[in-house]
Coordinates of C-alpha atoms in Angstrom, one line a residue:
M1 CA 0.0 0.1 0.1
R2 CA 1.5 3.6 -1.0
V3 CA 1.0 6.1 1.6
T4 CA 2.1 9.9 1.5
Y5 CA 0.3 10.7 4.6
T6 CA -0.2 9.7 8.2
P7 CA -2.5 12.0 9.9
F8 CA -3.3 11.9 13.4
L9 CA -7.3 12.6 14.5
H10 CA -8.9 13.1 17.3
A11 CA -11.6 9.9 17.4
K12 CA -14.2 12.1 17.9
E13 CA -17.4 13.0 15.6
G14 CA -16.7 15.6 13.9
E15 CA -12.8 13.4 12.6
F16 CA -15.1 10.7 11.6
A17 CA -17.3 13.2 9.5
A18 CA -14.7 14.5 7.3
M19 CA -12.4 11.2 6.8
A20 CA -16.5 9.4 6.2
A21 CA -16.2 12.4 3.1
T22 CA -13.0 12.1 1.9
P23 CA -13.3 10.6 -2.0
A24 CA -11.4 7.2 -2.6
N25 CA -8.3 8.6 -4.7
Q26 CA -7.6 10.7 -1.3
R27 CA -8.2 7.7 0.9
E28 CA -5.6 5.6 -1.0
L29 CA -2.6 7.0 0.6
L30 CA -3.7 7.8 3.7
L31 CA -2.9 5.7 6.9
P32 CA -4.2 7.6 9.5
L33 CA -4.2 7.3 13.4
F34 CA -7.1 7.5 15.5
E35 CA -6.1 8.9 19.1
L36 CA -8.9 7.1 21.5
P37 CA -9.8 9.7 24.2
P38 CA -9.8 8.2 28.1
V39 CA -13.2 7.3 29.1
T40 CA -14.2 10.3 31.7
D41 CA -16.8 10.5 34.9
K42 CA -19.1 12.7 31.9
T43 CA -18.4 9.6 29.3
R44 CA -19.7 7.0 31.8
A45 CA -22.6 9.2 32.1
L46 CA -23.8 9.4 28.6
V47 CA -27.1 7.4 28.3
A48 CA -25.6 4.9 26.2
Y49 CA -22.7 4.0 29.0
R50 CA -24.4 4.5 32.8
H51 CA -26.4 1.6 32.9
A52 CA -23.6 -0.5 30.8
P53 CA -22.7 -3.5 32.6
Q54 CA -19.4 -2.6 31.6
P55 CA -19.0 1.0 30.3
V56 CA -14.7 1.1 29.0
A57 CA -15.7 -1.8 27.2
A58 CA -18.9 -0.7 25.4
Y59 CA -17.3 2.3 24.5
L60 CA -14.1 0.7 22.7
Q61 CA -16.6 -1.2 20.9
D62 CA -18.0 2.1 20.2
K63 CA -15.4 3.5 18.9
A64 CA -13.8 0.4 16.8
G65 CA -17.5 0.5 15.2
E66 CA -16.9 4.5 14.7
V67 CA -13.6 4.1 13.1
A68 CA -14.7 0.7 10.7
K69 CA -17.4 3.3 9.3
A70 CA -15.7 6.2 8.9
F71 CA -12.7 4.6 6.8
A72 CA -14.0 1.7 5.8
G73 CA -12.1 -1.2 4.5
R74 CA -8.9 1.1 4.4
P75 CA -6.0 -0.1 7.5
V76 CA -5.3 2.4 9.7
M77 CA -3.7 2.8 13.5
V78 CA -5.5 2.8 16.6
D79 CA -3.3 4.5 20.2
T80 CA -4.5 5.1 23.7
N81 CA -2.2 7.7 24.4
H82 CA -4.2 9.5 26.6
W83 CA -4.4 6.5 28.8
T84 CA -2.6 4.8 31.2
E85 CA -0.6 2.0 29.9
T86 CA -2.7 -0.3 32.9
D87 CA -6.1 1.1 31.6
T88 CA -8.0 -1.9 31.1
A89 CA -11.2 -2.6 29.7
E90 CA -13.7 -4.3 32.3
T91 CA -12.5 -7.1 30.7
G92 CA -8.6 -7.5 32.1
E93 CA -7.6 -6.4 28.5
L94 CA -5.5 -3.2 28.1
A95 CA -7.3 -0.7 26.5
V96 CA -5.4 -0.3 23.5
T97 CA -4.6 -3.8 22.4
Y98 CA -9.1 -4.3 23.1
A99 CA -9.7 -1.8 20.5
I100 CA -7.2 -3.5 18.1
Q101 CA -9.2 -6.3 18.7
A102 CA -12.7 -5.1 18.4
L103 CA -11.2 -3.6 15.3
R104 CA -9.8 -6.6 13.6
D105 CA -13.3 -8.6 14.8
R106 CA -14.9 -6.3 12.2
G107 CA -12.6 -7.5 10.0
H108 CA -10.6 -4.0 10.0
P109 CA -7.3 -4.0 9.2
V110 CA -4.8 -2.9 12.1
V111 CA -1.1 -1.5 11.7
P112 CA -0.8 -1.8 16.0
V113 CA 1.2 1.1 16.9
V114 CA 4.0 0.7 20.5
G115 CA 5.3 3.7 22.1
L116 CA 8.8 3.5 23.3
L117 CA 8.2 4.9 26.6
R118 CA 5.4 3.0 27.6
F119 CA 7.2 -0.1 26.3
D120 CA 10.3 0.5 28.4
E121 CA 8.6 1.5 31.8
S122 CA 4.9 -1.2 31.6
E123 CA 5.5 -5.0 31.6
E124 CA 1.9 -5.3 32.0
Y125 CA 1.7 -3.6 28.1
R126 CA 4.8 -5.1 26.8
L127 CA 2.3 -8.5 27.7
A128 CA -0.7 -6.7 26.2
L129 CA 1.4 -6.1 23.1
Q130 CA 3.1 -9.3 22.9
G131 CA -0.2 -11.6 23.6
I132 CA -1.4 -10.0 19.6
A133 CA -2.0 -13.0 17.4
F134 CA -1.3 -12.6 13.6
D135 CA -1.6 -14.8 10.3
G136 CA 1.7 -14.5 9.0
E137 CA 4.5 -11.7 9.4
P138 CA 2.4 -8.6 11.0
T139 CA 3.4 -4.2 10.5
W140 CA 3.9 -2.9 13.6
A141 CA 4.5 1.5 14.0
L142 CA 6.6 2.2 16.6
R143 CA 5.7 6.0 18.2
L144 CA 8.6 7.8 18.9
D145 CA 8.2 10.5 21.5
A146 CA 10.1 14.3 21.8
S147 CA 11.9 12.5 24.9
D148 CA 12.3 9.5 23.2
M149 CA 14.2 11.1 20.0
E150 CA 16.2 13.2 23.1
D151 CA 17.3 10.4 23.4
A152 CA 18.6 9.8 19.7
A153 CA 21.8 12.0 21.1
D154 CA 23.3 9.3 22.8
P155 CA 23.2 6.8 20.1
D156 CA 24.2 3.5 21.7
H157 CA 21.1 4.0 24.7
F158 CA 18.8 5.1 22.1
I159 CA 19.8 1.5 20.3
E160 CA 19.3 -0.3 23.3
R161 CA 15.7 0.8 23.4
V162 CA 14.6 0.3 20.0
D163 CA 16.0 -2.9 19.9
G164 CA 14.6 -4.0 23.0
V165 CA 11.3 -3.5 21.0
L166 CA 12.0 -5.6 18.8
Q167 CA 13.4 -8.7 20.7
G168 CA 10.0 -8.5 23.2
L169 CA 8.0 -8.1 20.0
G170 CA 10.0 -10.8 17.9
V171 CA 9.9 -8.4 14.7
M172 CA 12.4 -7.9 12.2
P173 CA 13.2 -3.7 11.5
K174 CA 11.4 -4.4 7.9
H175 CA 7.9 -5.5 9.2
M176 CA 8.2 -1.7 11.5
G177 CA 7.6 1.5 10.9
V178 CA 8.4 4.1 12.8
L179 CA 6.0 7.1 14.3
M180 CA 8.3 10.3 15.2
D181 CA 5.8 12.3 16.8
F182 CA 7.0 15.9 17.7
E183 CA 2.9 16.9 19.0
D184 CA 3.2 21.0 19.5
V185 CA 5.6 22.7 17.7
S186 CA 4.4 26.1 17.4
G187 CA 6.9 26.9 20.0
Q188 CA 9.5 24.9 18.3
P189 CA 11.6 26.2 15.0
A190 CA 11.6 24.3 12.2
D191 CA 15.3 23.9 12.2
D192 CA 15.0 22.2 15.5
I193 CA 12.7 19.9 13.5
V194 CA 15.2 19.0 11.3
A195 CA 18.4 18.5 13.8
T196 CA 16.4 15.8 15.9
A197 CA 14.8 13.7 13.1
E198 CA 17.7 13.6 11.6
R199 CA 19.7 11.9 14.2
V200 CA 16.7 9.4 14.3
L201 CA 17.4 8.8 10.6
Q202 CA 20.6 8.5 10.3
L203 CA 21.0 5.6 13.3
L204 CA 17.8 3.9 12.5
G205 CA 17.4 4.3 8.1
P206 CA 20.6 2.1 7.4
N207 CA 18.6 -0.6 9.3
G208 CA 15.7 -1.6 7.1
F209 CA 13.2 0.1 8.7
Q210 CA 9.6 -0.5 6.3
F211 CA 8.3 3.5 7.0
F212 CA 9.1 6.3 8.7
S213 CA 6.7 9.2 9.3
L214 CA 7.2 12.8 10.8
I215 CA 4.3 14.3 12.9
G216 CA 3.8 17.3 14.7
C217 CA 1.3 20.6 14.5
S218 CA 1.7 23.1 14.5
M219 CA -1.6 24.8 15.5
P220 CA -1.8 26.7 19.1
A221 CA -3.6 25.0 21.7
T222 CA -5.7 27.8 21.8
I223 CA -6.7 30.2 18.8
N224 CA -5.5 33.4 20.6
L225 CA -2.1 31.7 20.7
A226 CA -2.7 32.4 17.0
V227 CA -4.5 34.8 16.4
K228 CA -3.7 37.5 18.9
K229 CA -7.5 39.6 18.0
H230 CA -11.1 39.2 18.0
N231 CA -13.2 39.8 14.4
S232 CA -9.3 39.0 12.8
E233 CA -7.2 36.8 10.5
G234 CA -4.1 35.8 10.0
T235 CA -1.6 33.2 9.0
V236 CA 0.3 29.9 11.1
T237 CA 3.3 28.5 9.2
R238 CA 3.1 24.7 9.6
K239 CA 6.5 24.5 10.7
E240 CA 5.7 20.5 10.2
M241 CA 5.9 20.8 6.7
L242 CA 9.0 22.8 6.0
A243 CA 11.0 20.3 8.2
W244 CA 9.8 17.1 6.4
R245 CA 10.0 19.1 2.8
R246 CA 13.8 19.5 3.7
L247 CA 14.7 16.1 4.4
R248 CA 12.5 14.1 1.8
A249 CA 14.9 16.3 -0.1
A250 CA 18.1 15.6 1.9
Y251 CA 17.0 11.8 2.6
P252 CA 15.3 10.4 -0.8
Q253 CA 16.8 7.3 -0.3
L254 CA 14.5 6.9 2.9
P255 CA 10.5 6.2 3.0
L256 CA 9.7 9.0 4.9
A257 CA 5.7 9.8 5.0
F258 CA 4.2 12.6 6.9
G259 CA 2.2 13.2 9.4
D260 CA 0.1 15.6 11.6
Y261 CA -2.3 16.6 13.9
G262 CA -5.1 18.3 11.2
V263 CA -6.5 21.3 12.5
R264 CA -6.5 20.9 15.9
G265 CA -3.5 19.7 17.5
P266 CA -3.1 16.7 20.4
R267 CA -3.3 19.6 23.3
S268 CA -6.9 21.2 22.3
S269 CA -9.5 20.6 25.1
D270 CA -13.0 18.9 23.9
A271 CA -14.2 20.9 27.2
P272 CA -17.7 23.0 26.9
N273 CA -16.4 26.6 27.1
P274 CA -18.8 29.2 26.2
Y275 CA -16.3 32.2 25.4
T276 CA -14.9 30.1 22.7
N277 CA -13.9 31.9 20.0
G278 CA -16.2 31.8 16.8
K279 CA -13.3 30.8 14.4
I280 CA -12.5 28.7 10.6
R281 CA -9.0 27.2 10.1
Y282 CA -7.9 26.8 6.2
T283 CA -5.3 25.1 4.9
I284 CA -2.7 26.7 3.0
E285 CA 0.0 26.4 1.3
N286 CA 2.9 26.1 4.6
Q287 CA 0.2 27.8 6.5
Y288 CA -3.1 27.6 7.8
F289 CA -4.9 30.4 7.0
I290 CA -7.6 32.1 9.9
V291 CA -10.1 34.3 10.6
R292 CA -11.1 34.5 14.5
G293 CA -14.5 35.8 15.5
K294 CA -15.1 36.4 18.4
P295 CA -16.4 34.5 21.6
R296 CA -19.6 32.4 20.5
K297 CA -23.1 30.5 22.0
A298 CA -24.1 27.3 19.4
D299 CA -24.8 28.2 15.8
D300 CA -24.8 31.5 16.0
E301 CA -24.2 33.7 13.3
Q302 CA -20.9 34.7 13.1
M303 CA -20.4 31.5 11.3
H304 CA -21.7 33.3 8.4
M305 CA -19.7 36.3 8.7
L306 CA -16.2 34.3 9.4
A307 CA -17.6 31.8 6.0
A308 CA -18.1 34.3 4.0
K309 CA -14.9 36.0 4.5
V310 CA -12.3 32.9 4.1
A311 CA -15.0 32.4 0.4
A312 CA -13.9 36.0 -1.0
S313 CA -9.6 36.1 0.3
A314 CA -7.5 34.6 -2.6
H315 CA -7.2 31.4 -0.6
Y316 CA -11.0 29.5 -1.5
L317 CA -10.6 27.1 -3.7
G318 CA -14.3 26.8 -4.5
P319 CA -16.9 24.7 -3.3
D320 CA -16.1 21.7 -5.7
F321 CA -12.4 21.4 -4.0
S322 CA -13.7 19.0 -0.5
H323 CA -16.8 18.3 1.1
G324 CA -15.6 21.0 3.7
D325 CA -15.4 23.9 0.9
R326 CA -18.6 23.5 0.0
Q327 CA -19.9 23.9 3.6
L328 CA -18.6 26.5 4.0
H329 CA -19.2 28.1 0.0
L330 CA -23.0 27.2 1.7
R331 CA -22.5 29.3 5.0
A332 CA -21.3 32.4 3.1
V333 CA -23.9 32.4 0.9
R334 CA -26.4 31.4 3.5
T335 CA -28.8 29.3 1.4
M336 CA -29.0 26.5 -0.6
V337 CA -32.2 25.5 -3.4
G338 CA -34.5 22.8 -2.2
K339 CA -37.0 21.0 -3.9
R340 CA -39.1 24.2 -4.6
V341 CA -37.7 26.9 -2.4
L342 CA -34.7 28.7 -1.0
K343 CA -33.4 26.5 2.2
L344 CA -31.5 29.0 5.2
I345 CA -28.3 27.0 6.1
R346 CA -27.6 26.9 9.1
P347 CA -24.5 28.2 10.8
G348 CA -23.1 25.2 12.2
G349 CA -21.5 24.3 15.2
T350 CA -17.8 23.2 16.8
T351 CA -18.0 20.0 15.6
S352 CA -19.5 21.4 12.5
W353 CA -16.6 23.6 12.0
I354 CA -14.2 20.0 12.8
E355 CA -15.8 18.5 10.3
F356 CA -15.5 21.1 7.3
D357 CA -11.9 22.5 8.0
T358 CA -10.4 18.9 8.5
S359 CA -12.2 18.0 5.1
H360 CA -11.0 20.6 3.3
H361 CA -7.4 19.9 5.5
L362 CA -7.4 16.3 4.0
A363 CA -7.6 17.2 0.4
W364 CA -5.7 19.8 0.7
L365 CA -2.7 17.8 2.0
H366 CA -3.6 15.2 -0.5
R367 CA -2.5 17.9 -3.0
E368 CA -0.2 19.6 -1.8
L369 CA 2.2 16.3 -1.3
V370 CA 1.4 14.3 -4.6
A371 CA 3.0 17.1 -5.7
A372 CA 5.6 17.4 -3.8
E373 CA 6.6 13.6 -3.9
H374 CA 6.7 14.1 -7.5
A375 CA 9.3 17.1 -7.2
I376 CA 11.5 15.5 -5.1
H377 CA 11.6 12.0 -7.1
A378 CA 12.2 10.4 -3.1
M379 CA 12.1 6.5 -2.7
P380 CA 7.9 5.5 -2.5
V381 CA 6.4 5.1 1.1
D382 CA 5.0 1.2 1.3
V383 CA 3.6 -0.7 3.8
A384 CA 3.0 -4.0 3.7
I385 CA -1.1 -3.7 5.5
P386 CA -1.7 -6.9 7.6
S387 CA -4.9 -9.3 7.1
A388 CA -7.6 -8.1 10.1

C-alpha cells in the first residue's frame, strides 16, 4: 500500500465525518492514526454507558465501530496515548489491545502502535502487545515521542531501547514503521525539528525499517495564540511541513511519509466553553489561514460572516475542492436551493466546523503531498498491511 500521509486524528464525531466524506482516491494514500480519548466521568454519564455492565468495553467497541465506518475497508492505526499504560476494559484486557481486537473482529486491517516509553516502563503493556496474535508477519508502528527522540543524542542508549522493542515483540525492522511524533511544535523552530529527526533517521535509516513518518502540529492549543485579536485574521506557518520537505529532499533513499494533527493540536480541549471563539482554520501552502471571530454560542450567526470572509479571500479554492469547501460556501451564501424553495443554511456548531476544516485539510494535504512527491522523486513509502 502506497502511503503519503499519516494524520493523527482525534477519534471524535467531526473527524469521523470528515474522513467519511474523503474521496476514494485520497483515502488510498492515507494511513491515519485515531487517538482514542480516555473514558471520563462525563463519558460514563452518557445514556449509552450509564447502565452498561461494562462501560469501558462498550465505549471501546463503539469507537472501533466508528473508526470502521468512517474509514471502511482501509487500514488504520489506533492508540490510547492519553490513557495510562495499565488502563483496561472490564474484561481485564488493556484498552489499546481491546480496541485493536475490536477492529479486527470487524474485519478491519490494523497496524498496531507501540509506544517506546510505554514499552520501556510497563510490563503489563509489554505483555499485552506481545499477546496480539497475527496470521503471518504483521506490520507494527513504533511511536517515538519528543523525549525518546532526544535520547538519540546518546546513540548506544537509543539503539538499545529500540532493539528492546524489536526483540520483545519478535519483529524485524522490515516489519516495523517509525512514527516520529513531535506533537505540539508551535513554539519550536523548524531547524530544531529537522536536527532532531535527522539524528533518528541517521541511526535507524540504515537498518531497513519499513517506513518512517514525521508528525507534528504548529496549530497552538488556543486560537488567541494564533490570531491575537477578535474579528481578525492571520496565518500560522506549518513548521512540520517545512521540516518534512527538507528531510524528504535530504534523505530521498528513505521511505519518509508526512503526518500532522489535522486542524487542531494534540493539546486542544474538548471541554464545553461558552467563551470559545468562532473560527475557521483553512489550510494553504505551508500555512494555516485563520479567521477568528468572537466568543460564540452554539450555531450563532458569526460563522456565516467568517465563512464569507474565507470565501472572499485569495486562498479559497471553491466549493468543488472538498466536502468542507462546499459546506463553507453554503454558509457564506447562507442559502441553498431545495426541492422547491430556497433553504436557509444554519451556520453550524463547533463539531460541524471541525468536520469542514478537517475535510478541506485532508483534501489540501493530498494535493500538496502528491505534488511534493512528484517534484522530489524520493523513495516511495510502501506499507505492508496485515490481514485482519
